[in-house]
Coordinates of C-alpha atoms in Angstrom, one line a residue:
Chain A
M672 CA 8.2 -51.1 1.9
L673 CA 8.2 -50.0 5.5
D674 CA 11.5 -51.9 6.0
I675 CA 13.1 -49.5 3.6
L676 CA 12.0 -46.6 5.8
T677 CA 13.0 -48.2 9.0
Q678 CA 16.4 -49.6 7.8
N679 CA 17.4 -46.3 6.2
A680 CA 15.6 -43.9 8.6
H681 CA 18.9 -42.3 9.8
F682 CA 20.3 -42.0 6.3
L683 CA 17.1 -40.4 5.0
L684 CA 16.9 -38.0 7.9
L685 CA 20.5 -37.0 8.4
G686 CA 22.6 -38.5 5.6
Q687 CA 26.0 -39.7 6.8
Y688 CA 26.0 -37.4 9.8
P689 CA 27.7 -37.6 12.3
S690 CA 30.4 -39.8 10.6
G691 CA 30.1 -37.7 7.4
P692 CA 28.5 -34.6 6.1
I693 CA 25.0 -33.8 7.0
G694 CA 22.4 -34.8 4.3
G695 CA 18.9 -36.2 3.8
L696 CA 15.9 -34.4 5.1
A697 CA 18.0 -32.3 7.5
L698 CA 19.9 -30.9 4.6
T699 CA 16.7 -30.3 2.6
L700 CA 15.3 -28.3 5.5
I701 CA 18.6 -26.4 5.9
L702 CA 18.6 -25.5 2.2
A703 CA 15.0 -24.4 2.3
L704 CA 15.5 -22.2 5.4
L705 CA 18.7 -20.7 4.2
G706 CA 17.2 -20.0 0.8
L707 CA 14.2 -18.3 2.3
A708 CA 16.2 -16.3 4.8
F709 CA 17.9 -14.6 1.9
A710 CA 15.0 -14.8 -0.6
I711 CA 12.5 -13.0 1.5
P712 CA 14.5 -9.7 2.0
L713 CA 15.6 -9.9 -1.6
S714 CA 12.0 -10.3 -2.8
L715 CA 11.0 -7.2 -0.9
L716 CA 13.8 -5.3 -2.6
L717 CA 12.8 -6.7 -6.0
A718 CA 9.2 -5.8 -5.5
L719 CA 10.1 -2.3 -4.5
C720 CA 12.2 -1.9 -7.6
R721 CA 9.5 -3.2 -9.8
V722 CA 6.9 -0.7 -8.5
S723 CA 9.5 2.1 -8.5
P724 CA 8.8 5.2 -10.6
Y725 CA 12.5 5.1 -11.6
R726 CA 13.1 3.1 -14.8
V727 CA 16.7 2.4 -13.8
L728 CA 15.2 0.2 -11.0
S729 CA 12.0 -1.0 -12.5
V730 CA 13.4 -2.2 -15.9
P731 CA 16.2 -4.5 -14.7
S732 CA 14.1 -5.9 -11.9
T733 CA 11.3 -6.7 -14.3
V734 CA 13.7 -8.3 -16.8
L735 CA 15.2 -10.4 -14.0
V736 CA 11.8 -11.6 -12.7
Y737 CA 10.6 -12.5 -16.2
I738 CA 13.7 -14.4 -17.0
V739 CA 13.7 -16.4 -13.8
R740 CA 10.0 -17.1 -14.2
G741 CA 10.4 -18.2 -17.8
V742 CA 13.2 -20.7 -17.2
P743 CA 12.9 -24.1 -15.5
L744 CA 14.6 -24.3 -12.2
V745 CA 16.9 -27.1 -13.4
M746 CA 18.3 -24.8 -16.1
L747 CA 19.0 -22.1 -13.5
V748 CA 20.9 -24.7 -11.5
F749 CA 22.9 -25.9 -14.4
W750 CA 23.7 -22.3 -15.5
S751 CA 25.0 -21.3 -12.1
Y752 CA 26.8 -24.7 -11.6
F753 CA 28.7 -24.6 -14.9
L754 CA 28.8 -20.9 -15.7
V755 CA 29.6 -19.2 -12.5
P756 CA 32.9 -21.0 -11.8
G757 CA 33.9 -20.0 -15.4
L758 CA 33.0 -16.4 -14.7
I759 CA 34.6 -15.9 -11.3
G760 CA 37.5 -18.2 -12.0
H761 CA 37.3 -20.6 -9.1
L762 CA 35.0 -23.5 -8.1
V763 CA 31.9 -22.9 -6.0
S764 CA 30.6 -25.8 -3.9
A765 CA 27.4 -27.4 -5.1
F766 CA 25.7 -26.5 -1.8
T767 CA 26.4 -22.8 -2.3
T768 CA 25.4 -22.9 -5.9
L769 CA 22.1 -24.5 -5.0
V770 CA 21.4 -22.0 -2.2
V771 CA 22.1 -19.0 -4.4
T772 CA 19.9 -20.4 -7.2
L773 CA 17.1 -21.1 -4.8
V774 CA 17.4 -17.6 -3.4
I775 CA 17.1 -16.0 -6.9
Y776 CA 14.3 -18.3 -8.0
Q777 CA 12.2 -17.9 -4.8
A778 CA 12.9 -14.2 -4.7
A779 CA 11.5 -13.7 -8.2
Y780 CA 8.3 -15.6 -7.3
L781 CA 7.9 -14.0 -3.9
S782 CA 8.5 -10.5 -5.3
E783 CA 5.5 -11.0 -7.7
I784 CA 3.3 -11.8 -4.7
V785 CA 4.6 -8.7 -2.8
R786 CA 4.1 -6.6 -5.9
A787 CA 0.5 -7.8 -6.3
G788 CA -0.1 -7.0 -2.7
I789 CA 1.2 -3.5 -3.1
E790 CA -0.7 -2.9 -6.3
S791 CA -4.0 -4.3 -5.0
L792 CA -4.2 -1.5 -2.4
P793 CA -6.4 1.4 -3.3
T794 CA -4.5 4.4 -4.7
G795 CA -6.2 6.5 -2.0
Q796 CA -3.8 5.0 0.6
T797 CA -0.8 6.4 -1.2
E798 CA -2.5 9.7 -2.0
S799 CA -3.6 10.3 1.6
A800 CA -0.2 9.5 3.0
R801 CA 1.6 11.7 0.4
S802 CA -0.9 14.5 0.9
L803 CA 0.0 14.6 4.5
G804 CA 3.6 15.3 3.5
M805 CA 5.0 11.9 4.0
S806 CA 7.8 10.9 1.6
Y807 CA 7.6 8.1 -0.9
G808 CA 9.8 5.8 1.2
S809 CA 8.0 6.6 4.4
T810 CA 4.6 6.0 2.8
M811 CA 5.9 2.6 1.5
R812 CA 7.3 1.6 4.8
H813 CA 4.5 2.7 7.2
V814 CA 1.4 2.6 5.1
I815 CA 1.7 0.4 2.0
L816 CA 4.0 -2.5 3.0
P817 CA 2.4 -3.3 6.4
Q818 CA -0.9 -3.7 4.6
A819 CA 0.4 -5.4 1.5
L820 CA 2.5 -8.0 3.4
Y821 CA -0.3 -8.7 5.9
N822 CA -2.8 -9.2 3.0
M823 CA -0.4 -11.5 1.2
L824 CA 0.8 -13.5 4.1
P825 CA -1.0 -16.7 3.1
S826 CA 0.4 -16.6 -0.4
I827 CA 3.8 -15.8 0.8
L828 CA 3.8 -18.7 3.2
S829 CA 2.6 -21.2 0.7
Q830 CA 5.3 -20.1 -1.7
C831 CA 7.7 -20.7 1.2
V832 CA 6.4 -24.2 1.6
S833 CA 7.1 -25.0 -2.1
T834 CA 10.7 -24.1 -1.5
V835 CA 11.0 -27.4 0.4
K836 CA 10.1 -29.3 -2.8
D837 CA 12.3 -27.2 -4.9
T838 CA 15.4 -28.2 -3.0
S839 CA 15.1 -31.6 -4.6
I840 CA 16.7 -30.1 -7.7
G841 CA 20.0 -30.3 -5.8
Y842 CA 20.1 -33.9 -6.8
V843 CA 21.2 -33.0 -10.3
I844 CA 24.4 -31.4 -9.0
S845 CA 24.9 -34.0 -6.3
V846 CA 23.9 -32.0 -3.2
Q847 CA 23.2 -34.8 -0.7
E848 CA 19.7 -33.7 0.2
L849 CA 16.7 -36.0 0.6
T850 CA 16.2 -37.0 -3.1
F851 CA 19.9 -37.7 -3.4
S852 CA 19.8 -39.9 -0.3
A853 CA 16.8 -41.8 -1.7
Q854 CA 18.7 -42.3 -5.0
Q855 CA 21.7 -43.7 -3.1
I856 CA 19.4 -46.1 -1.3
N857 CA 17.8 -47.1 -4.6
A858 CA 21.3 -47.7 -6.1
S859 CA 22.3 -50.0 -3.2
L860 CA 19.0 -52.0 -3.2
L861 CA 18.8 -52.1 -7.1
T862 CA 15.5 -53.9 -7.4
R863 CA 13.0 -51.8 -5.5
P864 CA 12.9 -48.3 -7.2
F865 CA 9.1 -48.0 -6.9
Q866 CA 9.1 -48.6 -3.2
V867 CA 12.1 -46.3 -2.5
F868 CA 10.7 -43.4 -4.5
L869 CA 7.3 -43.9 -2.9
V870 CA 8.9 -43.6 0.5
L871 CA 10.7 -40.4 -0.8
A872 CA 7.4 -39.0 -2.0
L873 CA 5.7 -39.8 1.3
V874 CA 8.4 -38.0 3.3
Y875 CA 8.1 -34.8 1.1
F876 CA 4.3 -35.1 1.4
A877 CA 4.4 -35.4 5.2
V878 CA 6.6 -32.3 5.6
C879 CA 4.7 -30.1 3.1
Y880 CA 1.3 -31.2 4.3
T881 CA 2.2 -30.3 7.8
L882 CA 3.5 -26.9 6.7
T883 CA 0.5 -26.3 4.5
R884 CA -1.8 -27.0 7.4
C885 CA 0.1 -24.4 9.5
V886 CA -0.4 -21.9 6.6
Q887 CA -4.1 -22.6 6.6
G888 CA -4.2 -22.0 10.3
V889 CA -2.6 -18.5 9.8
E890 CA -5.1 -17.9 7.0
R891 CA -8.0 -18.7 9.2
R892 CA -6.7 -16.4 11.9
I893 CA -6.4 -13.6 9.4
S894 CA -10.0 -14.0 8.1
R895 CA -11.4 -14.4 11.6
R896 CA -9.7 -11.2 12.7
R897 CA -10.9 -9.4 9.6
A898 CA -14.4 -10.5 10.2
S899 CA -14.4 -9.4 13.8
G900 CA -12.7 -6.2 12.9
K901 CA -10.6 -6.6 16.0
M902 CA -6.9 -5.7 16.3
S903 CA -4.8 -8.8 15.9
N904 CA -1.5 -9.6 17.6
V905 CA 0.2 -9.4 14.2
R906 CA -1.4 -6.0 13.7
S907 CA -0.5 -4.6 17.1
L908 CA 3.1 -5.9 16.5
I909 CA 3.2 -4.1 13.2
N910 CA 1.7 -0.9 14.8
D911 CA 4.2 -0.8 17.6
S912 CA 7.1 -1.4 15.3
V913 CA 5.8 1.3 13.0
L914 CA 5.4 3.9 15.6
Q915 CA 8.5 3.2 17.6
S916 CA 10.9 2.8 14.8
Chain B
M842 CA -3.9 32.4 0.0
I843 CA -4.6 30.2 -3.1
Q844 CA -4.3 31.8 -6.5
F845 CA -5.1 30.2 -9.8
S846 CA -4.0 32.0 -12.8
K847 CA -4.9 30.8 -16.3
V848 CA -4.8 27.1 -15.1
S849 CA -5.4 24.5 -17.9
K850 CA -5.2 20.8 -17.8
W851 CA -5.7 18.2 -20.5
Y852 CA -6.3 14.5 -20.4
G853 CA -5.1 13.7 -23.9
E854 CA -7.6 15.5 -26.1
Y855 CA -10.0 16.3 -23.4
Q856 CA -9.5 19.6 -21.6
A857 CA -10.4 19.1 -18.0
L858 CA -9.6 22.6 -16.8
V859 CA -10.0 25.6 -19.0
D860 CA -8.1 28.8 -18.2
V861 CA -9.1 28.9 -14.5
T862 CA -8.4 32.1 -12.8
A863 CA -9.6 32.7 -9.2
E864 CA -8.4 33.4 -5.7
V865 CA -9.1 32.0 -2.2
K866 CA -8.3 34.7 0.3
Q867 CA -6.8 34.2 3.7
G868 CA -9.5 33.1 6.2
E869 CA -12.0 32.6 3.4
V870 CA -14.3 29.6 2.9
V871 CA -14.9 28.9 -0.8
V872 CA -17.4 26.4 -2.0
V873 CA -16.8 25.0 -5.4
C874 CA -20.0 23.5 -7.0
G875 CA -21.2 22.4 -10.3
P876 CA -22.5 19.3 -12.1
S877 CA -20.5 16.1 -11.9
G878 CA -17.7 15.9 -14.4
S879 CA -17.3 19.7 -14.4
G880 CA -13.7 19.6 -13.1
K881 CA -14.3 20.5 -9.5
S882 CA -12.4 17.6 -8.0
T883 CA -9.6 17.9 -10.6
L884 CA -9.2 21.6 -9.7
I885 CA -8.9 21.0 -6.0
R886 CA -6.5 18.1 -6.6
T887 CA -4.2 20.4 -8.5
V888 CA -3.8 22.6 -5.4
N889 CA -1.6 20.1 -3.6
R890 CA -0.3 18.6 -6.9
L891 CA -2.2 15.3 -6.7
E892 CA -2.9 16.3 -10.3
T893 CA -0.4 18.1 -12.6
I894 CA -1.3 21.1 -14.8
Q895 CA -0.1 21.8 -18.3
A896 CA -0.6 25.6 -18.3
G897 CA -0.9 28.5 -15.9
E898 CA 0.2 28.8 -12.3
I899 CA -1.1 28.0 -8.9
T900 CA 0.3 29.6 -5.8
V901 CA -0.4 28.7 -2.2
D902 CA 0.8 31.3 0.3
G903 CA 3.1 32.7 -2.3
T904 CA 4.6 29.3 -3.2
S905 CA 4.3 28.2 -6.8
V906 CA 2.9 24.7 -6.6
H907 CA 3.9 23.3 -9.9
Q908 CA 7.5 24.5 -10.1
A909 CA 10.0 21.6 -10.4
T910 CA 12.2 22.8 -7.5
L911 CA 9.4 22.7 -4.9
N912 CA 10.0 20.7 -1.8
L913 CA 6.8 18.7 -2.4
N914 CA 6.6 16.9 1.0
R915 CA 7.1 20.0 3.0
F916 CA 4.7 21.9 0.9
R917 CA 2.0 19.2 1.2
S918 CA 2.3 19.1 4.9
R919 CA 1.1 22.8 4.9
V920 CA -2.1 21.9 2.9
G921 CA -4.6 19.7 4.6
F922 CA -6.6 17.4 2.2
V923 CA -9.8 15.5 3.0
F924 CA -10.9 12.9 0.5
Q925 CA -14.4 11.7 -0.4
Q926 CA -13.4 8.1 0.4
F927 CA -11.8 9.1 3.8
N928 CA -8.7 7.0 3.0
L929 CA -7.9 6.2 6.6
F930 CA -5.1 3.7 7.1
P931 CA -7.0 0.5 8.0
H932 CA -4.0 -1.1 9.8
L933 CA -3.7 1.7 12.3
S934 CA -6.0 2.9 15.1
A935 CA -7.7 6.3 14.9
L936 CA -5.0 7.7 17.2
D937 CA -2.2 6.2 15.1
N938 CA -3.8 7.5 11.9
V939 CA -3.6 11.0 13.3
C940 CA -0.1 10.5 14.8
L941 CA 1.6 8.9 11.8
A942 CA 2.4 12.0 9.7
P943 CA 3.5 14.2 12.6
M944 CA 5.9 11.5 13.7
K945 CA 7.2 10.3 10.3
A946 CA 7.0 13.6 8.3
A947 CA 7.4 16.3 10.9
G948 CA 9.7 14.3 13.3
K949 CA 7.6 14.7 16.4
N950 CA 8.2 12.3 19.2
R951 CA 5.5 9.8 20.1
K952 CA 4.4 11.5 23.3
D953 CA 3.9 14.9 21.7
A954 CA 2.2 13.5 18.7
K955 CA -0.1 11.4 20.9
R956 CA -1.1 14.4 23.0
Q957 CA -1.8 16.5 20.0
A958 CA -3.7 13.7 18.3
L959 CA -5.9 13.2 21.4
A960 CA -6.7 16.9 21.4
L961 CA -7.6 16.8 17.7
L962 CA -9.8 13.7 18.1
D963 CA -11.5 15.5 21.0
R964 CA -12.1 18.5 18.8
V965 CA -13.9 16.3 16.2
G966 CA -15.8 14.6 19.0
L967 CA -14.0 11.2 18.8
A968 CA -11.7 11.2 21.8
S969 CA -13.5 8.0 23.0
K970 CA -12.7 6.3 19.7
A971 CA -9.0 6.9 19.8
N972 CA -8.2 3.2 20.0
S973 CA -10.8 2.0 17.5
Y974 CA -9.8 0.8 14.0
P975 CA -11.3 2.5 10.9
Q976 CA -13.5 -0.6 10.1
Q977 CA -15.0 -0.3 13.6
L978 CA -16.1 3.3 12.9
S979 CA -19.1 4.6 10.9
G980 CA -18.5 6.6 7.7
G981 CA -19.1 9.9 9.5
Q982 CA -16.7 9.0 12.3
Q983 CA -14.1 7.9 9.8
Q984 CA -14.4 11.2 7.9
R985 CA -14.0 13.1 11.2
V986 CA -10.8 11.1 12.0
A987 CA -9.6 12.0 8.5
I988 CA -10.2 15.7 9.2
A989 CA -8.3 15.4 12.5
R990 CA -5.5 13.6 10.6
A991 CA -5.2 16.4 8.1
L992 CA -5.2 19.0 10.9
A993 CA -2.4 17.2 12.7
M994 CA 0.2 18.8 10.4
E995 CA -1.3 22.2 11.4
P996 CA -1.9 23.4 7.9
P997 CA -3.0 27.0 7.3
V998 CA -5.2 25.8 4.4
M999 CA -7.7 22.9 4.2
L1000 CA -9.0 21.3 1.0
F1001 CA -12.2 19.2 1.1
D1002 CA -13.0 17.0 -1.9
E1003 CA -16.6 16.1 -1.6
P1004 CA -16.2 15.1 2.0
T1005 CA -19.8 14.1 2.6
S1006 CA -20.6 12.5 -0.8
A1007 CA -19.8 8.9 0.4
L1008 CA -21.8 9.2 3.6
D1009 CA -25.2 8.0 4.5
P1010 CA -27.5 11.0 4.8
E1011 CA -27.8 10.8 8.6
M1012 CA -24.0 11.2 9.0
V1013 CA -23.6 14.2 6.8
G1014 CA -24.5 16.6 9.6
E1015 CA -21.7 15.5 12.0
V1016 CA -19.0 16.1 9.3
L1017 CA -20.5 19.4 8.3
N1018 CA -20.5 20.5 11.9
V1019 CA -16.8 19.9 12.2
M1020 CA -16.2 21.8 9.0
K1021 CA -18.3 24.7 10.3
S1022 CA -16.4 24.9 13.5
L1023 CA -13.2 25.0 11.5
A1024 CA -14.6 27.8 9.4
R1025 CA -15.6 29.7 12.5
D1026 CA -12.0 29.4 13.8
G1027 CA -10.8 31.3 10.7
M1028 CA -9.4 28.4 8.7
T1029 CA -8.9 29.1 5.0
M1030 CA -11.0 26.4 3.3
M1031 CA -11.7 25.3 -0.2
C1032 CA -14.6 22.8 -0.4
V1033 CA -15.9 20.8 -3.3
T1034 CA -19.4 19.9 -2.1
H1035 CA -23.0 19.3 -3.1
E1036 CA -24.2 20.5 0.3
M1037 CA -25.8 23.7 -0.7
G1038 CA -27.0 24.3 2.9
F1039 CA -23.4 24.4 4.0
A1040 CA -22.5 26.7 1.1
R1041 CA -25.3 29.1 2.0
E1042 CA -24.6 29.1 5.7
V1043 CA -20.8 29.0 5.9
S1044 CA -19.1 30.1 2.7
D1045 CA -17.8 33.5 1.8
S1046 CA -17.8 32.8 -1.9
V1047 CA -19.3 30.2 -4.2
W1048 CA -17.6 29.2 -7.4
F1049 CA -19.7 27.6 -10.1
M1050 CA -17.9 25.3 -12.5
D1051 CA -19.0 23.6 -15.7
R1052 CA -16.9 21.8 -18.3
G1053 CA -13.6 22.7 -16.7
A1054 CA -14.2 26.4 -16.4
I1055 CA -15.3 28.7 -13.6
L1056 CA -18.5 30.3 -14.9
E1057 CA -19.5 32.4 -11.9
V1058 CA -18.0 33.6 -8.7
A1059 CA -20.4 35.2 -6.2
D1060 CA -21.2 35.5 -2.5
P1061 CA -23.7 32.8 -1.5
Q1062 CA -26.7 35.1 -1.0
T1063 CA -26.4 36.4 -4.6
F1064 CA -25.6 33.0 -6.0
F1065 CA -28.6 31.2 -4.6
R1066 CA -31.0 34.1 -5.0
S1067 CA -30.1 35.3 -8.5
P1068 CA -27.4 33.4 -10.3
E1069 CA -26.3 35.2 -13.4
H1070 CA -25.1 32.4 -15.7
P1071 CA -27.8 30.4 -17.4
R1072 CA -26.0 27.1 -16.6
A1073 CA -25.8 28.0 -12.9
Q1074 CA -29.5 28.8 -13.0
A1075 CA -30.2 25.4 -14.6
F1076 CA -28.0 23.7 -12.1
L1077 CA -29.7 25.3 -9.1
S1078 CA -33.2 24.6 -10.4
D1079 CA -32.2 21.0 -10.9
L1080 CA -31.1 20.9 -7.3
R1081 CA -34.4 22.2 -6.0
H1082 CA -36.4 19.6 -7.8

C-alpha cells in the first residue's frame, strides 16, 4: 500500500504540476482557502442580515440559509454546474463553480455560528451601548461582534477545517483535486481500489487532524485566558483596532 | 426636567403602567420605590425609550421622548442610564468602557476621551483600576465604572435602575457614596432603589408605586414618618420587619 503513496506522491500532492495544471492536495488546499476567504466575510454579512430588525434583510437571508442547509452539497454543486451556464449564457469553469458553491455553502453554516454568538450575548450589552447613544451599527461593530466572534472562534475554526473535506465534492464535476487524483490513480492501477482509497482517506485525515489539533490549541488558550481573567493578545488586538478605527 | 403625563403601557392584557403623571424637576433627586413588580423599572426604562409606551407623553428637557421623529441616539446620549446588572463591556478595560461612547457616538478623539475617562474614574475612586477588565473588578467597582461610563457623555440627567440590588451588602455603600456625591453636585437624578437610607438622606422626593401606578408623592421626611396611602404604610412596615 505504501508503494501507492510513494510512487504517486507527486501526483497526489500537486497533480500534473508543473507540466500540467496544479491538482491533488495542493488544489484541495487552494480551494479550501479560497472558499473560506470569501465565505468568512459573506457569513458575517449573512449573520448581520439574519439578526437585522429589517425584514427586507432578515427574510431573504433566512430563506437562503435554510435552503442551503437543507440541500446536500452535491446538489448545490450540480445546480451551479448545470444551471448557472444556462442562466448567464456562457460556460463557467468547474473550478470557479466549485469555489462559488463552497463559498455559499460554508457562508450559510458559518453565519449560523456567528448568529448564535450574537444571540447568546446578554441583551444588557446592547441596551447599555444603545443607552449611551451609540448607533445600532456602532454597537454591533464595537460591542457585540468582538465578543460574539471571540466566543465563537473555536466553532468557526472547526467549521473551517471541514471545508477541506467538502472540497472532495469537486470530484463530481472533474475538478482535479485530491479525490479526483486518487480516482485517476485507481483507474490506472485497476485492481487495488481499497488501498488507493485508504491512502486517500489517510491524507485527508492527516490534514484535518493537524488542523483540528491547532483549533484545540486556540480553544485551550481562550479558556485559559478566561480563567485567569487576563487580557489576551487577541483581546488587546481587538481593543486597539476598536479604539483606533 | 422629566415629565410624565398620563403614561400607560400594556404587555398584552397586562397593564404595566397606569396613567402615570409626575415630574422630576431640574436638580432634583427622586427615589422611586415600591414592591417588586410594581412597574418601577418599567417606568424608568421608558424615560430613555428602552421600553415603549402606548399612551401619554414623556418629555425630557422639553423633548418628547416617544415621538417618531426623535433623533434617538443623540437623545440617549443626554440621559445617563445605570443598570442593575452593570452591563460593562467585558472585552474592554475599565478605561475603554468609559472611552467607547465618547469616541464612537460623540466623535471625540482618543486623547481627549482618555483624559476625560481618567478624570471620571478618579471621581468614582477607581483611577488605579483604569486598565483592569470588568471580570477583575468587584461588583461595587464594576457599578462605579458603569456610573463613570454613563457620565462620560455629560448627560444633564441620570437614571438609576436598582443600582445596588445585584451587589453584596458590603459593596452597597461605595456605590451609594458615588451617587450621593453626584446629588450634591446638583445632578438631576431618578433612582429606582430599595435603599431607604439613601432615599431618606439624599432624595428631594419619594414616589411610591404599586401595580403600575404612582400612589403617593411626598418629601422623604413625610413619606417615612407618616405615609398616607395604606399600601405605602404596609410597604414601609414590611421593610422595617
